[in-house]
């Protein structure tokens, strides 16, 4: 399913708020309730949202969406982030790249680079970089998590910590308003920490919908990142947190202008 701009916006808003009425959505987009219902029915048909009396709600507030669903959410924003990050990476660099759909888009944007050394626990990242033929891609052992196609656990953490890579590029499940980084499992948190310890420069990539998104596991702070890349300008409190930490903030839409 290819999401329209309005469907994507509906999905992001409902994920952030948990439940939104049909009337509220119609007023927000300046369309009829019938038009919103058609969008909502399409999203519910893909199991991205669930109808509730008078409105629509998230399918599972405590867990993440399926990988295939996340691949089509905010895809243009993720591609812009991917291009912005790829512009930071020179040929022949060494990288640690983590799980998630935004790091996957970074890998897609890196496909034109030459002689990269990439350590990743994300098979989608490995596939994107394997087509170039000039990059060296290193994967950990362990059990493949499906349908995400990633490898989490001690083997991956040890592999990340065995390197002193030029860059680590990773996403996050959510970012709380106080700057706390949130994920959906302790294994995801552990992998991100291992990557942070195994690099010279950490790059957190996140589309703006991650701000205020709830996830149960806390692990790390925005202030610990060297570079944070959003698709659009984040709220002022987040800008202030990043600035006070001395980190670099990159807004992908400004890079592309």
GROMACS .gro file of C-alpha atoms in nm, residues 84-199:
model
  116
   84UNK     CA    1   2.140   1.383   0.452
   85UNK     CA    2   2.335   1.119   0.645
   86UNK     CA    3   2.493   0.975   0.332
   87UNK     CA    4   2.632   1.323   0.258
   88UNK     CA    5   2.825   1.305   0.588
   89UNK     CA    6   2.996   0.973   0.508
   90UNK     CA    7   3.314   0.964   0.297
   91UNK     CA    8   3.417   0.672   0.081
   92UNK     CA    9   3.618   0.400   0.259
   93UNK     CA   10   3.462   0.486   0.598
   94UNK     CA   11   3.376   0.223   0.859
   95UNK     CA   12   3.020   0.218   0.992
   96UNK     CA   13   2.796   0.043   1.242
   97UNK     CA   14   2.434   0.052   1.123
   98UNK     CA   15   2.144  -0.058   1.341
   99UNK     CA   16   1.793  -0.189   1.304
  100UNK     CA   17   1.487  -0.006   1.177
  101UNK     CA   18   1.346   0.146   0.861
  102UNK     CA   19   1.528   0.480   0.882
  103UNK     CA   20   1.876   0.321   0.904
  104UNK     CA   21   1.765   0.107   0.610
  105UNK     CA   22   1.705   0.424   0.408
  106UNK     CA   23   2.050   0.549   0.508
  107UNK     CA   24   2.195   0.228   0.364
  108UNK     CA   25   1.998   0.278   0.042
  109UNK     CA   26   2.143   0.628   0.012
  110UNK     CA   27   2.494   0.494   0.076
  111UNK     CA   28   2.474   0.250  -0.215
  112UNK     CA   29   2.681   0.482  -0.434
  113UNK     CA   30   2.969   0.501  -0.187
  114UNK     CA   31   3.284   0.298  -0.245
  115UNK     CA   32   3.478   0.062  -0.022
  116UNK     CA   33   3.275   0.102   0.293
  117UNK     CA   34   3.319  -0.138   0.584
  118UNK     CA   35   2.974  -0.187   0.737
  119UNK     CA   36   2.891  -0.386   1.050
  120UNK     CA   37   2.516  -0.432   1.085
  121UNK     CA   38   2.257  -0.647   1.255
  122UNK     CA   39   1.997  -0.546   0.995
  123UNK     CA   40   1.961  -0.775   0.693
  124UNK     CA   41   1.772  -0.504   0.504
  125UNK     CA   42   2.078  -0.281   0.542
  126UNK     CA   43   2.305  -0.563   0.427
  127UNK     CA   44   2.087  -0.623   0.120
  128UNK     CA   45   2.089  -0.253   0.027
  129UNK     CA   46   2.469  -0.234   0.044
  130UNK     CA   47   2.542  -0.572  -0.112
  131UNK     CA   48   2.431  -0.455  -0.457
  132UNK     CA   49   2.730  -0.221  -0.490
  133UNK     CA   50   2.984  -0.502  -0.476
  134UNK     CA   51   3.257  -0.272  -0.342
  135UNK     CA   52   3.155  -0.256   0.025
  136UNK     CA   53   3.248  -0.508   0.292
  137UNK     CA   54   2.942  -0.607   0.498
  138UNK     CA   55   2.982  -0.789   0.830
  139UNK     CA   56   2.692  -0.957   1.013
  140UNK     CA   57   2.675  -1.114   1.360
  141UNK     CA   58   2.552  -1.463   1.433
  142UNK     CA   59   2.239  -1.540   1.629
  143UNK     CA   60   1.869  -1.594   1.569
  144UNK     CA   61   1.702  -1.395   1.294
  145UNK     CA   62   1.407  -1.193   1.424
  146UNK     CA   63   1.120  -1.206   1.177
  147UNK     CA   64   0.957  -1.028   1.005
  148UNK     CA   65   1.203  -0.747   1.093
  149UNK     CA   66   1.500  -0.941   0.948
  150UNK     CA   67   1.741  -0.831   1.219
  151UNK     CA   68   1.971  -0.997   1.473
  152UNK     CA   69   1.955  -0.890   1.836
  153UNK     CA   70   2.136  -1.030   2.137
  154UNK     CA   71   2.483  -1.079   2.288
  155UNK     CA   72   2.651  -1.187   1.962
  156UNK     CA   73   2.558  -0.864   1.789
  157UNK     CA   74   2.649  -0.650   2.091
  158UNK     CA   75   2.993  -0.810   2.113
  159UNK     CA   76   3.052  -0.756   1.743
  160UNK     CA   77   2.965  -0.385   1.765
  161UNK     CA   78   3.192  -0.339   2.067
  162UNK     CA   79   3.480  -0.514   1.889
  163UNK     CA   80   3.508  -0.219   1.646
  164UNK     CA   81   3.615   0.142   1.668
  165UNK     CA   82   3.417   0.251   1.365
  166UNK     CA   83   3.418   0.599   1.217
  167UNK     CA   84   3.039   0.626   1.249
  168UNK     CA   85   2.747   0.451   1.417
  169UNK     CA   86   2.405   0.514   1.263
  170UNK     CA   87   2.097   0.402   1.454
  171UNK     CA   88   1.732   0.478   1.502
  172UNK     CA   89   1.505   0.474   1.805
  173UNK     CA   90   1.151   0.366   1.892
  174UNK     CA   91   1.059   0.698   2.049
  175UNK     CA   92   1.202   1.016   2.200
  176UNK     CA   93   1.041   1.147   2.517
  177UNK     CA   94   0.997   1.520   2.564
  178UNK     CA   95   1.275   1.521   2.824
  179UNK     CA   96   1.520   1.374   2.572
  180UNK     CA   97   1.505   1.012   2.689
  181UNK     CA   98   1.551   0.755   2.412
  182UNK     CA   99   1.288   0.479   2.414
  183UNK     CA  100   1.261   0.138   2.250
  184UNK     CA  101   1.036  -0.167   2.253
  185UNK     CA  102   1.271  -0.426   2.404
  186UNK     CA  103   1.582  -0.437   2.625
  187UNK     CA  104   1.768  -0.606   2.337
  188UNK     CA  105   1.709  -0.304   2.112
  189UNK     CA  106   1.840  -0.073   2.384
  190UNK     CA  107   2.145  -0.294   2.439
  191UNK     CA  108   2.231  -0.298   2.068
  192UNK     CA  109   2.216   0.081   2.046
  193UNK     CA  110   2.439   0.119   2.350
  194UNK     CA  111   2.693  -0.125   2.203
  195UNK     CA  112   2.700   0.074   1.881
  196UNK     CA  113   2.749   0.399   2.071
  197UNK     CA  114   3.048   0.247   2.251
  198UNK     CA  115   3.197   0.110   1.928
  199UNK     CA  116   3.220   0.431   1.725
   0.00000   0.00000   0.00000
